[in-house]
PDB file of C-alpha atoms in Angstrom:
ATOM      1  CA  ASP W  15      46.883 -33.090 -63.837  1.00  0.00           C
ATOM      2  CA  CYS W  16      49.500 -35.106 -61.961  1.00  0.00           C
ATOM      3  CA  ASN W  17      51.876 -33.436 -59.558  1.00  0.00           C
ATOM      4  CA  ALA W  18      54.060 -36.176 -58.016  1.00  0.00           C
ATOM      5  CA  LEU W  19      53.677 -39.554 -59.793  1.00  0.00           C
ATOM      6  CA  TRP W  20      52.204 -40.431 -63.173  1.00  0.00           C
ATOM      7  CA  ILE W  21      52.011 -44.199 -63.604  1.00  0.00           C
ATOM      8  CA  GLU W  22      51.050 -45.322 -67.091  1.00  0.00           C
ATOM      9  CA  ASP W  23      49.178 -48.490 -68.075  1.00  0.00           C
ATOM     10  CA  ILE W  24      51.398 -51.153 -66.458  1.00  0.00           C
ATOM     11  CA  PRO W  25      50.362 -54.364 -64.669  1.00  0.00           C
ATOM     12  CA  ILE W  26      51.348 -53.799 -61.013  1.00  0.00           C
ATOM     13  CA  VAL W  27      52.165 -50.769 -58.866  1.00  0.00           C
ATOM     14  CA  ASP W  28      53.115 -51.132 -55.194  1.00  0.00           C
ATOM     15  CA  ILE W  29      53.704 -47.989 -53.134  1.00  0.00           C
ATOM     16  CA  SER W  30      54.580 -48.439 -49.471  1.00  0.00           C
ATOM     17  CA  ASP W  31      56.053 -46.525 -46.543  1.00  0.00           C
ATOM     18  CA  SER W  32      56.007 -43.278 -48.538  1.00  0.00           C
ATOM     19  CA  THR W  33      54.934 -39.683 -47.958  1.00  0.00           C
ATOM     20  CA  PHE W  34      53.565 -37.261 -50.552  1.00  0.00           C
ATOM     21  CA  THR W  35      53.322 -33.721 -49.125  1.00  0.00           C
ATOM     22  CA  SER W  36      51.919 -30.657 -50.904  1.00  0.00           C
ATOM     23  CA  ASN W  37      53.086 -31.609 -54.392  1.00  0.00           C
ATOM     24  CA  ASN W  38      50.922 -29.139 -56.260  1.00  0.00           C
ATOM     25  CA  ASN W  39      53.025 -25.957 -56.470  1.00  0.00           C
ATOM     26  CA  GLY W  40      49.907 -23.871 -56.943  1.00  0.00           C
ATOM     27  CA  ARG W  41      48.376 -26.156 -59.602  1.00  0.00           C
ATOM     28  CA  VAL W  42      45.129 -28.070 -59.463  1.00  0.00           C
ATOM     29  CA  GLY W  43      45.651 -31.807 -59.921  1.00  0.00           C
ATOM     30  CA  SER W  44      46.415 -35.025 -58.080  1.00  0.00           C
ATOM     31  CA  GLN W  45      49.427 -36.225 -56.129  1.00  0.00           C
ATOM     32  CA  ILE W  46      49.305 -39.633 -57.865  1.00  0.00           C
ATOM     33  CA  CYS W  47      47.653 -40.558 -61.192  1.00  0.00           C
ATOM     34  CA  THR W  48      47.552 -44.045 -62.647  1.00  0.00           C
ATOM     35  CA  LYS W  49      46.148 -46.276 -65.375  1.00  0.00           C
ATOM     36  CA  CYS W  50      47.683 -49.459 -63.899  1.00  0.00           C
ATOM     37  CA  ALA W  51      45.862 -52.792 -63.595  1.00  0.00           C
ATOM     38  CA  GLN W  52      46.728 -53.417 -59.930  1.00  0.00           C
ATOM     39  CA  LEU W  53      47.504 -50.739 -57.338  1.00  0.00           C
ATOM     40  CA  THR W  54      48.573 -51.234 -53.725  1.00  0.00           C
ATOM     41  CA  LEU W  55      49.197 -48.346 -51.327  1.00  0.00           C
ATOM     42  CA  GLN W  56      50.394 -49.416 -47.896  1.00  0.00           C
ATOM     43  CA  SER W  57      51.470 -47.272 -44.930  1.00  0.00           C
ATOM     44  CA  THR W  58      51.556 -44.196 -47.141  1.00  0.00           C
ATOM     45  CA  VAL W  59      50.687 -40.574 -46.318  1.00  0.00           C
ATOM     46  CA  VAL W  60      49.154 -38.241 -48.887  1.00  0.00           C
ATOM     47  CA  GLN W  61      48.793 -34.761 -47.454  1.00  0.00           C
ATOM     48  CA  PHE W  62      48.582 -31.080 -48.158  1.00  0.00           C
ATOM     49  CA  ASN W  63      49.843 -28.641 -45.549  1.00  0.00           C
ATOM     50  CA  GLU W  64      47.354 -25.931 -46.501  1.00  0.00           C
ATOM     51  CA  LYS W  65      44.108 -25.771 -48.440  1.00  0.00           C
ATOM     52  CA  LYS W  66      45.066 -22.703 -50.477  1.00  0.00           C
ATOM     53  CA  VAL W  67      45.191 -24.423 -53.869  1.00  0.00           C
ATOM     54  CA  PRO W  68      42.835 -27.321 -54.598  1.00  0.00           C
ATOM     55  CA  ALA W  69      44.478 -30.683 -55.221  1.00  0.00           C
ATOM     56  CA  ARG W  70      43.344 -34.292 -54.824  1.00  0.00           C
ATOM     57  CA  GLY W  71      45.195 -37.255 -53.407  1.00  0.00           C
ATOM     58  CA  LEU W  72      44.895 -39.967 -56.060  1.00  0.00           C
ATOM     59  CA  HIS W  73      43.235 -40.396 -59.456  1.00  0.00           C
ATOM     60  CA  ILE W  74      42.679 -43.884 -60.897  1.00  0.00           C
ATOM     61  CA  PHE W  75      41.828 -43.546 -64.601  1.00  0.00           C
ATOM     62  CA  ARG W  76      40.929 -47.162 -65.468  1.00  0.00           C
ATOM     63  CA  HIS W  77      39.389 -50.242 -63.918  1.00  0.00           C
ATOM     64  CA  CYS W  78      41.941 -51.391 -61.385  1.00  0.00           C
ATOM     65  CA  MET W  79      42.341 -53.879 -58.564  1.00  0.00           C
ATOM     66  CA  SER W  80      43.104 -51.317 -55.843  1.00  0.00           C
ATOM     67  CA  SER W  81      43.964 -51.799 -52.193  1.00  0.00           C
ATOM     68  CA  PHE W  82      44.716 -49.092 -49.629  1.00  0.00           C
ATOM     69  CA  THR W  83      45.965 -50.280 -46.220  1.00  0.00           C
ATOM     70  CA  ASN W  84      47.021 -48.136 -43.260  1.00  0.00           C
ATOM     71  CA  CYS W  85      47.138 -44.980 -45.402  1.00  0.00           C
ATOM     72  CA  GLN W  86      46.460 -41.390 -44.395  1.00  0.00           C
ATOM     73  CA  PHE W  87      44.822 -38.832 -46.663  1.00  0.00           C
ATOM     74  CA  LEU W  88      45.061 -35.399 -45.015  1.00  0.00           C
ATOM     75  CA  ASN W  89      43.738 -32.059 -46.284  1.00  0.00           C
ATOM     76  CA  CYS W  90      42.986 -33.379 -49.771  1.00  0.00           C
ATOM     77  CA  ASN W  91      40.804 -30.665 -51.250  1.00  0.00           C
ATOM     78  CA  ILE W  92      39.553 -30.082 -54.778  1.00  0.00           C
ATOM     79  CA  SER W  93      36.704 -28.118 -56.340  1.00  0.00           C
ATOM     80  CA  GLU W  94      36.027 -31.116 -58.602  1.00  0.00           C
ATOM     81  CA  ASN W  95      34.969 -34.688 -57.715  1.00  0.00           C
ATOM     82  CA  GLY W  96      36.904 -37.062 -55.459  1.00  0.00           C
ATOM     83  CA  GLY W  97      38.884 -35.266 -52.747  1.00  0.00           C
ATOM     84  CA  ALA W  98      41.173 -38.051 -51.529  1.00  0.00           C
ATOM     85  CA  ILE W  99      40.488 -40.708 -54.201  1.00  0.00           C
ATOM     86  CA  TYR W 100      38.835 -40.310 -57.594  1.00  0.00           C
ATOM     87  CA  ILE W 101      38.077 -43.327 -59.783  1.00  0.00           C
ATOM     88  CA  THR W 102      37.026 -42.947 -63.405  1.00  0.00           C
ATOM     89  CA  ASN W 103      37.106 -45.166 -66.454  1.00  0.00           C
ATOM     90  CA  ASP W 104      38.557 -43.262 -69.394  1.00  0.00           C
ATOM     91  CA  SER W 105      38.610 -46.404 -71.539  1.00  0.00           C
ATOM     92  CA  PRO W 106      35.139 -47.949 -72.056  1.00  0.00           C
ATOM     93  CA  GLU W 107      36.676 -50.946 -73.855  1.00  0.00           C
ATOM     94  CA  ASN W 108      38.682 -51.667 -70.706  1.00  0.00           C
ATOM     95  CA  ASN W 109      37.287 -54.887 -69.237  1.00  0.00           C
ATOM     96  CA  ARG W 110      39.934 -55.514 -66.581  1.00  0.00           C
ATOM     97  CA  THR W 111      38.952 -56.932 -63.207  1.00  0.00           C
ATOM     98  CA  GLU W 112      38.216 -54.230 -60.668  1.00  0.00           C
ATOM     99  CA  SER W 113      38.294 -54.290 -56.870  1.00  0.00           C
ATOM    100  CA  LEU W 114      38.382 -51.624 -54.179  1.00  0.00           C
ATOM    101  CA  THR W 115      39.535 -52.203 -50.600  1.00  0.00           C
ATOM    102  CA  LEU W 116      40.151 -49.510 -47.980  1.00  0.00           C
ATOM    103  CA  ALA W 117      41.502 -50.939 -44.714  1.00  0.00           C
ATOM    104  CA  ASP W 118      42.605 -49.045 -41.595  1.00  0.00           C
ATOM    105  CA  CYS W 119      42.917 -45.742 -43.468  1.00  0.00           C
ATOM    106  CA  THR W 120      42.463 -42.215 -42.116  1.00  0.00           C
ATOM    107  CA  PHE W 121      40.762 -39.450 -44.081  1.00  0.00           C
ATOM    108  CA  ASP W 122      40.901 -36.064 -42.337  1.00  0.00           C
ATOM    109  CA  LYS W 123      39.806 -32.662 -43.668  1.00  0.00           C
ATOM    110  CA  CYS W 124      39.208 -33.891 -47.197  1.00  0.00           C
ATOM    111  CA  ASP W 125      36.772 -31.887 -49.331  1.00  0.00           C
ATOM    112  CA  ALA W 126      35.453 -32.014 -52.904  1.00  0.00           C
ATOM    113  CA  SER W 127      32.423 -30.929 -54.884  1.00  0.00           C
ATOM    114  CA  ASN W 128      31.247 -34.568 -54.641  1.00  0.00           C
ATOM    115  CA  GLY W 129      32.853 -37.419 -52.710  1.00  0.00           C
ATOM    116  CA  ALA W 130      35.163 -35.714 -50.193  1.00  0.00           C
ATOM    117  CA  VAL W 131      36.813 -39.049 -49.343  1.00  0.00           C
ATOM    118  CA  ILE W 132      36.128 -40.995 -52.526  1.00  0.00           C
ATOM    119  CA  GLN W 133      34.103 -40.622 -55.645  1.00  0.00           C
ATOM    120  CA  GLY W 134      34.107 -43.373 -58.174  1.00  0.00           C
ATOM    121  CA  SER W 135      32.343 -45.098 -60.975  1.00  0.00           C
ATOM    122  CA  ILE W 136      33.065 -48.776 -60.292  1.00  0.00           C
ATOM    123  CA  THR W 137      32.066 -52.313 -61.305  1.00  0.00           C
ATOM    124  CA  CYS W 138      32.903 -54.148 -58.071  1.00  0.00           C
ATOM    125  CA  ASN W 139      31.707 -54.763 -54.502  1.00  0.00           C
ATOM    126  CA  PRO W 140      33.841 -52.355 -52.424  1.00  0.00           C
ATOM    127  CA  THR W 141      35.096 -53.125 -48.920  1.00  0.00           C
ATOM    128  CA  ILE W 142      35.769 -50.367 -46.379  1.00  0.00           C
ATOM    129  CA  ARG W 143      37.045 -51.671 -43.021  1.00  0.00           C
ATOM    130  CA  GLY W 144      38.487 -49.997 -39.937  1.00  0.00           C
ATOM    131  CA  CYS W 145      38.700 -46.556 -41.534  1.00  0.00           C
ATOM    132  CA  THR W 146      38.357 -43.197 -39.799  1.00  0.00           C
ATOM    133  CA  VAL W 147      36.708 -40.341 -41.685  1.00  0.00           C
ATOM    134  CA  SER W 148      36.781 -36.990 -39.891  1.00  0.00           C
ATOM    135  CA  ASN W 149      36.261 -33.281 -40.466  1.00  0.00           C
ATOM    136  CA  CYS W 150      35.197 -33.542 -44.102  1.00  0.00           C
ATOM    137  CA  ASN W 151      32.972 -30.485 -44.438  1.00  0.00           C
ATOM    138  CA  GLY W 152      32.739 -29.343 -48.030  1.00  0.00           C
ATOM    139  CA  GLY W 153      30.745 -30.357 -51.071  1.00  0.00           C
ATOM    140  CA  HIS W 154      28.180 -33.047 -51.696  1.00  0.00           C
ATOM    141  CA  TYR W 155      28.551 -36.293 -49.788  1.00  0.00           C
ATOM    142  CA  ILE W 156      31.533 -37.907 -48.129  1.00  0.00           C
ATOM    143  CA  ILE W 157      31.691 -41.210 -50.037  1.00  0.00           C
ATOM    144  CA  SER W 158      30.055 -41.358 -53.482  1.00  0.00           C
ATOM    145  CA  LEU W 159      30.224 -44.642 -55.336  1.00  0.00           C
ATOM    146  CA  PHE W 160      28.316 -45.185 -58.561  1.00  0.00           C
ATOM    147  CA  PHE W 161      28.015 -48.703 -59.923  1.00  0.00           C
ATOM    148  CA  ASP W 162      28.400 -49.387 -63.648  1.00  0.00           C
ATOM    149  CA  THR W 163      26.954 -52.873 -63.132  1.00  0.00           C
ATOM    150  CA  ILE W 164      24.516 -54.267 -60.576  1.00  0.00           C
ATOM    151  CA  GLN W 165      26.309 -55.182 -57.343  1.00  0.00           C
ATOM    152  CA  GLN W 166      25.068 -57.414 -54.558  1.00  0.00           C
ATOM    153  CA  PHE W 167      26.727 -55.759 -51.565  1.00  0.00           C
ATOM    154  CA  VAL W 168      28.962 -53.054 -50.153  1.00  0.00           C
ATOM    155  CA  ILE W 169      30.913 -53.758 -46.956  1.00  0.00           C
ATOM    156  CA  VAL W 170      31.472 -50.948 -44.442  1.00  0.00           C
ATOM    157  CA  GLN W 171      32.721 -52.433 -41.176  1.00  0.00           C
ATOM    158  CA  ASP W 172      34.296 -51.071 -37.960  1.00  0.00           C
ATOM    159  CA  CYS W 173      34.612 -47.546 -39.362  1.00  0.00           C
ATOM    160  CA  THR W 174      34.385 -44.234 -37.486  1.00  0.00           C
ATOM    161  CA  PHE W 175      32.765 -41.160 -39.031  1.00  0.00           C
ATOM    162  CA  THR W 176      33.129 -38.022 -36.904  1.00  0.00           C
ATOM    163  CA  GLY W 177      32.784 -34.272 -37.424  1.00  0.00           C
ATOM    164  CA  ASN W 178      31.690 -34.614 -41.050  1.00  0.00           C
ATOM    165  CA  TYR W 179      29.126 -32.490 -42.835  1.00  0.00           C
ATOM    166  CA  PHE W 180      27.996 -32.588 -46.431  1.00  0.00           C
ATOM    167  CA  ALA W 181      26.337 -29.666 -48.129  1.00  0.00           C
ATOM    168  CA  GLY W 182      24.399 -31.776 -50.611  1.00  0.00           C
ATOM    169  CA  ALA W 183      20.869 -33.009 -50.568  1.00  0.00           C
ATOM    170  CA  SER W 184      19.309 -36.094 -52.018  1.00  0.00           C
ATOM    171  CA  THR W 185      16.438 -35.513 -54.431  1.00  0.00           C
ATOM    172  CA  SER W 186      14.635 -37.606 -56.954  1.00  0.00           C
ATOM    173  CA  ASP W 187      16.444 -35.590 -59.647  1.00  0.00           C
ATOM    174  CA  ALA W 188      19.924 -36.575 -58.459  1.00  0.00           C
TER     175      ALA W 188
END
């Protein structure tokens, strides 16, 4: 499932000033996969040169304090959930603190069956500031966040959404 970095269950991961380009070699999967407790991506590019083989940018497998600042996710494309970022919780007994911050990030031409930019099952109040989301045109919804516990707020501030289209529809059965 992981094509560039697999980061096991360790306390802190800090990735900065890095570029991950087309690390899928014809396989479906993610550029980066992690079960860490705290993840920081800063000034990092995750991109695919072509959309021939589906692959996602990043998969977070457990509750995590995650922060993405000044990152670019380009051409992330998968036929599953979470095009650029996918957050799951594969360990129900995991009761670590969770946070999600996206600041000054660019998401361009990201597609997925659900959550072209991000799809996640989370327990926190997410903050999305100063991000640009453009040309995401496949699947159901651009940002899909599902809350495991009742949350009081979601912050989306100073963001630009342009040229996006989602194929999904909202129904009472969803």
